[in-house]
Amino acid sequence: MTALPTRKLEAWRYTDLRALSAISFTAPASPPTPLSLPDLAIPRLVFLNGIFAPHLSSELSFLQPFTPVAEHSAQPLTQINAEHAQAGMTLLIPPGVDAGSVLLVSQASGGSMAFHPRHRITLGAGARLTLIEVAQGDGVYWHNPVMDITLADDAALAHYRLQDESREAFHLATIRADLAKTASYESFTALLGGQISRAEFHVRLQGTGGHAHINAALLLGGSQLGDITSVITHAAKGCTSRQTVKSVLSGAARGVFQGRIEVDRIAQKTDGYQMTQALLLSDTAEMDIKPELQIFADDVKCSHGATIGALDAEQLFYLRSRGIAPDDARAMLIRAFLTEALESVTSEPALAMFETEFAQFQAAR
Amino acid sequence: MLEIKNLSARIGDKEILRGVDLLVPDGEIHAVMGPNGAGKSTLSYVLAGRDGYEVTGGGAIYNGHDLLAMPPEARAAAGVFLAFQYPVELPGVGNANFIRTALNAVRRARAEPELDAVAFLKLARAALKSLSMQDDMLKRNVNVGFSGGEKKRNEVLQMALLQPGLAILDETDSGLDIDALKIVADGVNAQRGLKFSALVITHYQRLLDYIVPDAVHVLAEGRIVKSGGPELALALEAHGYAGLAA
């Protein structure tokens, strides 16, 4: 197997995978008994320990059979995925079709096994899809999915990801999206579970007027580590990209945000914006932030910002002076802090799902 | 009834209140006036329970509750309401959600049934109307982008809905034009009754033209140095605070 990346690689400076290297993983054997499935009234596709479970899944006319991966990638995790991928969701939405919403569920249960699904989504010109992804499980395992997204002219994908894996699990996801002219990719990722988790985005805006919105929220405690890494490449004129990443960290949790915006020489009138904010609820929580702008065009609007802080004592006192108990006051302020990151979530069932998860995080804190 | 006895408090090494004695019977509105730095805001914060103040002596009893021993939310449940001099902005928190959460927290503590969103909105709209305020005040985030006057009006709206037994108005008149001042005063006057008392803290006499107090106290250098009727405020306006220091 290709070696795991180490902290000597710039892209892995803040996320140390030695805890993952120390475990010898096996391929999953028989699929586990499923946990309770997310209660969303939309068609779903279920994978158990990385293996497709047709008996738990809806019939979808857009679902294509899995085909083996032939790829040599310079990215270690993508390469490992390519070497081991045995299953995955392949969705092909024909031009002009609005495919509605699809729920992709990954469930796993322990036994030190690793699975490397390769998902592929292709939207034809003007096609639309809302994909809601939920990853959950029990025990120690390594979930290493790669999702390849291709959006033709005017296609629009809304992509909402809930990483709610076992607290002992490793979740290292790579999402690669190529956007043609005026295509739109709206995404929101919530990292809640996992011992170590990362969502790494590579988004290429290849046609004029494309739009990418890559938002995320990290809600972590204990000794969890969550990492959002993104590379957004503006390779055509007049594209916009937006990123809002909010982290709420308690205990000795660590959050990482590495965001790079690359603007090619021809990508004039680029409009790129990136904001990351962290709320540290303890003295031992830590946030590492690395924004990078790499601009080769001369007529662009690109900016980034970062803040790290604690809950505001004045705001807390204001709420308490109105009779609101300290825990409820803190919950209100934390929920308010996450608001801007949730702006990219326009699907009602997805929003309801995230609200429920956030409330559970608050209750467990 | 609020009974403040020999109350002393400091911030760090700085002694601010040096033995305040004050009695506000139920149904009465008392004004506390005084020069800058006299301790007016400290008095209101100490009564509401803000962190950062160390009470070094004395106490404050409200309707039998030892206020200083209670956390801020318990004081609110007991009926204490502080209208802030500088109301805090809460980005991401809707005003209706905020006020309903506060109202239900207080109602829960008083063993009253909670209000659902519909019942609350009905109540809130009626309060807005009686205060000549716009409905959109409920839809906006708490105090975010509010003008100075709107922030003060929002404090009065909260007071009208929370129905406190004791309101402490900390320089609510500062930064208000005359129209906003009247709205704020009307809001306070509408609460007047046997079970409502108020401590109106102000630097200027102007507000007291609209909220006529039952008594006026002068706070200087951390003590009440003079008490009297509404005429005392007029005398202060004419002659200033000079000569009143302890």
XYZ file of C-alpha atoms in Angstrom:
611
model
C 0.000 0.000 0.000
C 1.108 3.532 -0.721
C 2.453 5.148 2.444
C 0.294 7.511 4.422
C 1.255 11.180 4.262
C 3.369 12.504 7.105
C 3.659 15.954 8.623
C 6.716 16.563 6.461
C 4.295 17.196 3.609
C 3.109 20.807 3.693
C -0.515 19.737 3.132
C -0.338 17.581 6.287
C 1.571 19.921 8.569
C -1.196 20.198 11.148
C -2.762 16.745 10.889
C -0.676 13.915 12.211
C -1.725 10.461 10.988
C 0.662 8.430 13.148
C -2.272 7.111 15.224
C -3.713 5.767 11.964
C -0.388 4.304 10.775
C -0.075 2.416 14.052
C -3.144 0.281 13.326
C -3.078 -2.605 10.873
C -6.348 -2.569 9.039
C -8.008 -5.400 7.187
C -10.503 -5.325 4.367
C -14.091 -5.509 5.590
C -15.568 -9.002 5.706
C -19.316 -9.451 6.004
C -21.311 -6.263 6.292
C -22.469 -5.352 9.812
C -25.988 -5.083 11.075
C -27.092 -1.601 10.149
C -27.567 1.036 12.831
C -30.778 2.996 12.659
C -30.880 4.866 9.357
C -31.240 8.649 9.141
C -34.891 9.588 9.104
C -35.111 11.663 5.948
C -37.965 11.197 3.536
C -35.808 11.082 0.396
C -34.425 8.208 -1.730
C -31.317 6.702 -0.192
C -28.302 4.605 -1.054
C -26.735 2.700 1.829
C -23.185 1.378 2.128
C -22.250 -0.889 5.041
C -18.520 -1.070 5.768
C -18.039 0.366 2.310
C -20.123 -2.308 0.592
C -23.317 -1.379 -1.237
C -26.466 -2.669 0.521
C -29.171 -2.830 -2.159
C -31.779 -4.262 0.273
C -31.558 -1.049 2.325
C -31.394 1.253 -0.682
C -33.948 2.880 -2.953
C -34.191 2.062 -6.646
C -32.627 4.952 -8.505
C -32.706 5.177 -12.271
C -29.628 7.437 -12.220
C -27.513 4.859 -10.385
C -24.839 3.264 -12.545
C -22.820 0.121 -11.795
C -19.458 0.634 -10.123
C -16.444 0.440 -12.395
C -12.888 -0.094 -11.137
C -10.647 2.900 -10.669
C -7.698 3.440 -12.966
C -5.808 6.386 -11.558
C -2.348 7.292 -10.427
C -2.580 10.166 -8.035
C 0.152 12.224 -6.462
C -2.084 12.645 -3.418
C -1.331 9.698 -1.090
C -4.916 9.233 0.159
C -6.415 9.392 -3.310
C -3.795 6.911 -4.496
C -4.579 4.536 -1.610
C -8.254 4.862 -2.503
C -7.489 4.096 -6.145
C -5.561 0.974 -5.132
C -8.315 -0.375 -2.885
C -11.654 0.968 -4.101
C -14.132 -1.881 -4.554
C -17.422 -0.055 -4.419
C -18.986 3.324 -4.685
C -21.968 5.294 -5.834
C -21.976 6.330 -9.474
C -24.694 8.803 -10.365
C -25.231 10.035 -13.890
C -27.837 12.765 -14.231
C -28.753 13.442 -17.870
C -28.770 17.006 -19.237
C -31.689 19.131 -18.160
C -32.929 16.694 -15.504
C -33.703 17.780 -11.967
C -32.914 14.625 -10.006
C -34.232 15.943 -6.676
C -32.543 14.780 -3.499
C -30.532 11.650 -2.742
C -29.249 10.484 0.640
C -25.922 8.641 0.699
C -25.412 6.730 3.943
C -22.180 5.104 5.049
C -22.332 2.960 8.158
C -19.480 1.041 9.682
C -18.798 -1.041 12.696
C -15.436 -1.814 14.185
C -12.852 -4.521 13.803
C -9.976 -2.397 12.542
C -11.065 -2.486 8.970
C -10.552 0.056 6.261
C -12.740 0.849 3.283
C -12.098 3.142 0.376
C -15.262 3.887 -1.591
C -15.002 5.789 -4.855
C -18.097 7.833 -5.575
C -18.704 9.535 -8.898
C -21.305 12.134 -9.738
C -21.794 13.528 -13.203
C -24.383 16.173 -13.952
C -25.180 16.926 -17.588
C -25.798 20.454 -18.837
C -28.459 22.171 -16.757
C -28.998 19.115 -14.507
C -29.630 19.515 -10.800
C -29.117 17.339 -7.741
C -29.108 17.662 -3.969
C -26.895 15.067 -2.298
C -27.018 14.597 1.448
C -24.230 12.432 2.843
C -24.217 10.878 6.292
C -21.271 8.855 7.619
C -21.678 7.096 10.954
C -20.483 4.004 12.790
C -19.193 2.193 15.867
C -15.665 1.256 16.933
C -12.311 1.582 15.182
C -12.265 1.814 11.396
C -10.845 3.899 8.590
C -13.203 5.445 6.064
C -11.271 6.859 3.114
C -13.785 7.989 0.505
C -13.007 9.854 -2.692
C -15.819 11.645 -4.480
C -15.347 12.842 -8.047
C -17.847 15.429 -9.241
C -18.234 16.660 -12.793
C -20.653 19.479 -13.491
C -21.415 20.426 -17.099
C -22.575 23.912 -18.177
C -25.286 25.344 -15.903
C -25.429 22.190 -13.779
C -26.053 22.683 -10.065
C -25.088 20.341 -7.246
C -25.978 21.012 -3.623
C -23.847 18.763 -1.433
C -24.407 18.464 2.313
C -22.120 16.249 4.349
C -22.546 15.088 7.912
C -19.495 13.310 9.301
C -20.823 11.698 12.468
C -18.443 8.726 12.641
C -17.490 6.756 15.744
C -15.239 8.708 18.110
C -12.544 6.068 17.496
C -12.784 6.213 13.713
C -10.604 7.846 11.078
C -12.467 9.667 8.332
C -10.350 11.106 5.538
C -12.472 12.283 2.643
C -11.346 13.785 -0.639
C -13.872 15.648 -2.768
C -12.867 16.745 -6.251
C -15.200 18.893 -8.303
C -14.773 20.199 -11.855
C -17.183 22.937 -12.875
C -17.939 23.999 -16.436
C -19.496 27.298 -17.525
C -21.933 28.842 -14.982
C -22.100 25.573 -13.067
C -22.734 25.806 -9.358
C -21.408 23.733 -6.462
C -22.920 24.544 -3.076
C -21.565 22.534 -0.209
C -21.618 22.334 3.552
C -19.693 19.838 5.660
C -20.171 19.228 9.369
C -17.369 17.407 11.163
C -18.707 16.025 14.422
C -17.356 12.541 14.912
C -14.108 10.693 14.384
C -10.842 10.569 16.251
C -9.134 12.184 13.287
C -11.144 13.517 10.385
C -10.460 15.544 7.320
C -12.470 16.773 4.380
C -10.190 17.845 1.550
C -11.723 19.736 -1.343
C -10.208 20.287 -4.763
C -12.524 22.484 -6.773
C -11.706 23.639 -10.296
C -13.738 26.451 -11.817
C -12.991 25.721 -15.473
C -15.752 27.646 -17.246
C -16.757 31.286 -17.176
C -19.163 32.333 -14.428
C -18.914 29.210 -12.258
C -19.728 29.366 -8.587
C -18.442 27.320 -5.648
C -19.526 27.653 -2.047
C -17.550 25.468 0.346
C -18.792 25.960 3.893
C -18.056 23.863 6.928
C -18.603 23.609 10.655
C -16.390 21.720 13.082
C -17.984 20.791 16.398
C -15.409 18.841 18.315
C -14.512 17.943 21.887
C -12.298 15.558 23.856
C -9.134 14.850 21.900
C -10.756 14.946 18.465
C -9.012 16.480 15.483
C -10.961 17.849 12.524
C -9.426 19.296 9.390
C -10.954 21.188 6.481
C -8.524 21.616 3.631
C -9.500 23.228 0.367
C -7.879 24.186 -2.890
C -10.136 26.246 -5.110
C -8.729 26.937 -8.530
C -10.143 29.772 -10.590
C -9.172 28.692 -14.112
C -11.694 30.797 -16.040
C -13.039 34.327 -16.062
C -15.704 35.727 -13.782
C -16.080 32.870 -11.307
C -16.983 33.311 -7.669
C -15.965 31.221 -4.686
C -17.076 31.537 -1.096
C -15.894 29.725 1.984
C -17.091 30.130 5.533
C -15.636 27.695 8.051
C -16.734 27.860 11.681
C -15.184 25.794 14.445
C -16.492 25.194 17.952
C -13.847 23.403 19.981
C -14.027 22.190 23.556
C -11.818 19.950 25.713
C -8.471 19.380 24.035
C -9.977 19.281 20.537
C -8.021 20.607 17.582
C -9.344 22.194 14.447
C -7.452 22.818 11.217
C -8.402 24.963 8.277
C -6.130 25.216 5.280
C -7.679 27.139 2.441
C -5.946 27.973 -0.787
C -7.408 30.049 -3.588
C -5.498 29.817 -6.849
C -6.258 32.325 -9.561
C -4.843 31.521 -12.996
C -3.549 34.231 -15.323
C -6.670 34.101 -17.495
C -9.129 34.171 -14.572
C -9.863 37.905 -14.623
C -12.828 39.253 -12.620
C -12.414 36.456 -10.097
C -14.328 37.023 -6.898
C -12.985 34.885 -4.063
C -13.745 35.153 -0.382
C -12.714 33.017 2.516
C -13.546 33.419 6.201
C -12.716 31.146 9.081
C -13.725 31.709 12.678
C -13.117 29.567 15.724
C -14.776 29.579 19.092
C -12.592 27.993 21.753
C -14.644 26.790 24.713
C -11.652 25.669 26.765
C -8.070 26.699 27.426
C -6.773 23.473 25.925
C -8.590 23.583 22.577
C -6.517 24.609 19.572
C -7.164 25.946 16.084
C -4.614 26.050 13.279
C -5.395 28.217 10.290
C -3.498 28.580 7.045
C -5.091 30.786 4.387
C -3.273 31.081 1.065
C -4.033 33.250 -1.928
C -2.061 32.541 -5.086
C -3.026 35.105 -7.699
C -1.662 35.405 -11.224
C -4.413 37.571 -12.751
C -4.465 41.348 -12.191
C -8.176 42.189 -12.076
C -9.485 40.123 -9.155
C -11.241 40.558 -5.864
C -9.899 38.092 -3.327
C -9.949 38.340 0.426
C -9.685 36.207 3.491
C -10.149 36.628 7.187
C -9.683 34.650 10.360
C -10.682 35.097 13.981
C -10.208 32.939 17.061
C -11.882 33.740 20.344
C -13.942 32.669 23.322
C -17.620 33.254 24.003
C -18.274 36.921 24.651
C -18.789 37.615 28.375
C -20.931 40.698 27.689
C -23.268 38.734 25.431
C -23.535 35.956 28.008
C -24.382 38.423 30.770
C -26.972 40.133 28.584
C -28.760 36.807 28.012
C -28.498 35.771 31.666
C -29.802 39.143 32.829
C -32.964 38.285 30.896
C -33.439 35.058 32.825
C -31.767 32.619 30.413
C -29.733 29.895 32.165
C -25.973 29.860 31.430
C -26.043 26.601 29.444
C -28.961 27.803 27.323
C -27.277 31.168 26.824
C -24.074 29.485 25.653
C -26.081 27.204 23.340
C -27.813 30.221 21.797
C -24.518 31.989 21.179
C -22.868 28.886 19.722
C -25.808 28.299 17.387
C -25.696 31.962 16.379
C -21.968 31.631 15.684
C -22.669 28.804 13.202
C -25.370 30.701 11.301
C -23.266 32.057 8.441
C -21.738 28.640 7.710
C -25.246 27.185 7.353
C -26.238 29.770 4.765
C -25.230 27.398 1.969
C -27.747 24.815 3.213
C -30.947 25.465 1.304
C -32.443 21.965 1.582
C -35.050 21.745 4.353
C -34.372 18.110 5.332
C -30.614 18.751 5.386
C -31.024 21.856 7.523
C -33.278 19.999 9.950
C -30.720 17.184 10.181
C -27.863 19.591 10.970
C -29.968 21.472 13.536
C -30.703 18.191 15.338
C -27.016 17.230 15.327
C -25.941 20.635 16.628
C -28.510 20.448 19.423
C -27.145 17.016 20.385
C -23.606 18.397 20.428
C -24.778 21.143 22.789
C -26.589 18.684 25.038
C -23.563 16.397 25.271
C -21.081 19.160 25.890
C -39.572 46.535 47.817
C -35.876 47.045 47.177
C -33.729 47.676 50.198
C -30.089 48.499 49.667
C -28.079 48.691 52.880
C -24.572 50.059 53.253
C -23.600 48.535 49.881
C -19.922 48.726 49.017
C -18.297 47.354 45.893
C -15.090 47.645 43.951
C -13.550 46.755 40.616
C -10.053 45.455 41.213
C -8.487 47.848 43.724
C -10.848 50.657 42.907
C -13.551 51.347 45.494
C -16.647 52.526 43.598
C -19.590 52.124 45.967
C -18.866 53.227 49.528
C -21.939 52.393 51.563
C -25.060 53.016 49.492
C -28.355 53.133 51.437
C -31.546 53.196 49.403
C -35.147 52.123 49.884
C -37.563 51.789 46.954
C -41.057 50.775 48.104
C -43.357 48.824 45.767
C -45.193 50.989 43.307
C -42.640 53.805 43.418
C -40.212 55.147 40.869
C -36.988 56.556 42.226
C -34.403 58.482 40.281
C -30.699 58.210 41.004
C -28.746 61.152 39.682
C -25.142 62.061 40.013
C -22.030 63.281 38.300
C -19.906 61.089 36.023
C -17.921 58.533 37.970
C -20.233 58.632 40.976
C -20.938 54.899 40.682
C -24.373 54.982 38.999
C -23.656 52.277 36.433
C -21.764 50.190 38.988
C -24.837 50.246 41.216
C -27.041 48.962 38.387
C -24.549 46.249 37.363
C -24.063 45.070 40.942
C -27.839 44.792 41.362
C -28.146 42.812 38.085
C -25.192 40.531 38.895
C -22.562 41.321 36.316
C -19.143 39.690 36.792
C -16.126 41.782 37.653
C -17.485 43.588 40.705
C -16.512 42.578 44.190
C -19.080 43.370 46.841
C -17.076 44.305 49.931
C -19.919 45.077 52.313
C -23.632 45.546 52.820
C -26.413 43.981 50.805
C -29.492 44.331 48.634
C -32.787 42.635 49.458
C -35.590 42.585 46.889
C -38.977 41.185 48.005
C -37.189 39.025 50.546
C -34.561 37.752 48.055
C -30.911 38.275 48.901
C -30.104 39.544 45.405
C -26.337 39.506 45.723
C -26.341 35.770 46.502
C -28.240 34.952 43.299
C -26.937 34.387 39.740
C -28.186 36.945 37.184
C -30.809 34.613 35.686
C -32.335 33.985 39.145
C -32.550 37.735 39.754
C -34.400 38.086 36.454
C -36.778 35.305 37.469
C -37.353 37.114 40.785
C -38.434 40.144 38.779
C -35.325 42.297 38.374
C -34.799 43.837 34.936
C -31.811 45.934 33.880
C -32.264 48.181 30.868
C -28.680 48.452 29.647
C -26.962 51.715 28.921
C -25.222 49.985 26.014
C -27.363 47.016 24.887
C -25.233 44.238 23.421
C -25.531 43.126 19.792
C -26.191 39.410 19.223
C -25.474 38.576 15.566
C -27.209 35.370 14.497
C -29.824 35.552 17.285
C -33.269 36.625 16.117
C -34.947 39.163 18.379
C -38.245 37.260 18.582
C -36.446 34.013 19.443
C -34.344 35.821 22.059
C -37.246 37.530 23.799
C -39.413 34.399 23.689
C -36.577 32.293 25.169
C -36.138 34.877 27.932
C -39.848 35.140 28.605
C -40.282 31.368 28.761
C -37.229 30.977 31.015
C -38.719 33.502 33.413
C -42.193 31.956 33.154
C -40.723 28.493 33.852
C -38.949 29.814 36.930
C -42.232 31.331 38.116
C -44.105 28.050 37.442
C -46.181 29.679 34.704
C -46.930 27.867 31.421
C -44.574 28.554 28.506
C -45.780 30.395 25.420
C -45.627 28.810 21.978
C -44.442 30.858 18.997
C -47.953 31.875 17.981
C -49.040 33.013 21.435
C -45.774 34.866 21.887
C -46.063 36.709 18.575
C -49.544 37.861 19.445
C -48.318 39.210 22.763
C -45.221 40.797 21.214
C -47.171 42.504 18.417
C -49.556 44.005 20.966
C -46.608 45.291 23.005
C -44.986 46.757 19.880
C -48.194 48.514 18.973
C -48.650 50.043 22.407
C -45.044 51.281 22.252
C -45.443 52.698 18.694
C -42.715 50.383 17.393
C -42.409 48.603 14.052
C -43.045 44.847 13.736
C -39.727 44.344 11.921
C -37.957 44.889 15.243
C -38.809 41.258 16.058
C -37.422 39.869 12.809
C -34.002 41.475 13.039
C -31.040 40.068 14.925
C -30.852 41.341 18.500
C -29.685 44.965 18.386
C -27.611 44.327 15.229
C -27.608 47.435 13.082
C -30.048 49.143 15.464
C -29.683 52.879 15.958
C -29.024 54.078 19.505
C -32.710 54.891 19.886
C -33.818 51.517 18.518
C -31.575 49.716 20.995
C -33.149 51.579 23.907
C -36.626 50.947 22.552
C -35.778 47.259 22.293
C -34.870 47.316 25.985
C -38.251 48.833 26.771
C -39.969 46.214 24.596
C -38.243 43.454 26.572
C -39.314 45.136 29.802
C -42.904 45.368 28.624
C -42.947 41.646 27.809
C -40.999 40.361 30.825
C -43.177 42.388 33.219
C -40.537 42.858 35.915
C -41.320 43.912 39.467
C -38.219 46.083 39.586
C -36.760 47.830 36.556
C -33.349 49.438 36.687
C -32.916 51.887 33.828
C -29.239 52.675 33.389
C -29.006 56.011 31.582
C -31.685 54.863 29.185
C -32.047 58.483 28.067
C -28.461 58.835 26.842
C -28.268 59.315 23.101
C -32.040 59.565 22.637
C -33.823 62.225 20.647
C -36.988 63.663 22.130
C -39.364 61.326 20.261
C -37.481 58.214 21.361
C -37.307 59.597 24.873
C -41.096 59.899 24.971
C -41.549 56.327 23.723
C -39.189 55.032 26.396
C -40.937 57.105 29.085
C -44.374 55.937 27.922
C -43.120 52.353 28.167
C -42.038 52.860 31.759
C -45.165 54.801 32.716
C -47.334 52.029 31.275
C -45.780 49.630 33.799
C -46.636 51.816 36.760
C -48.700 50.040 39.355
C -48.645 48.667 42.850
C -46.339 45.793 41.918
C -43.873 47.767 39.819
C -41.015 49.829 41.071
C -38.139 51.358 39.165
C -34.728 52.828 39.700
C -34.179 55.409 36.978
C -30.503 56.195 36.730
C -29.802 59.340 34.801
C -27.360 62.145 34.412
C -29.899 64.709 33.283
C -33.186 66.013 34.543
C -34.756 65.833 31.071
C -35.980 62.225 31.354
C -37.700 63.060 34.643
C -40.013 65.489 32.830
C -41.519 62.394 31.254
C -41.044 59.822 34.003
C -42.009 61.770 37.097
C -40.263 60.116 40.061
C -41.610 59.695 43.551
C -38.159 60.431 44.942
C -34.796 61.644 43.708
C -31.456 60.578 45.160
C -28.065 62.016 44.468
C -25.197 59.553 44.233
C -21.758 61.086 44.603
C -18.434 59.411 45.305
C -20.167 56.107 45.942
C -22.772 57.262 48.467
C -26.277 58.708 48.465
C -25.554 62.267 49.616
C -28.986 63.789 49.285
C -32.566 62.626 48.813
C -35.723 64.562 48.075
C -38.765 64.900 45.860
C -38.894 65.694 42.129
C -37.953 69.304 42.940
C -34.448 68.101 43.821
C -33.875 67.178 40.182
C -34.823 70.688 39.111
C -32.488 72.199 41.687
C -29.660 70.009 40.412
C -30.387 71.081 36.848
C -30.186 74.728 37.924
C -27.184 74.571 40.250
C -25.262 71.448 39.261
C -23.757 68.799 41.523
C -21.117 71.099 43.016
C -21.441 71.397 46.749
C -23.243 68.092 47.116
C -20.186 65.882 47.421
C -20.001 63.816 50.577
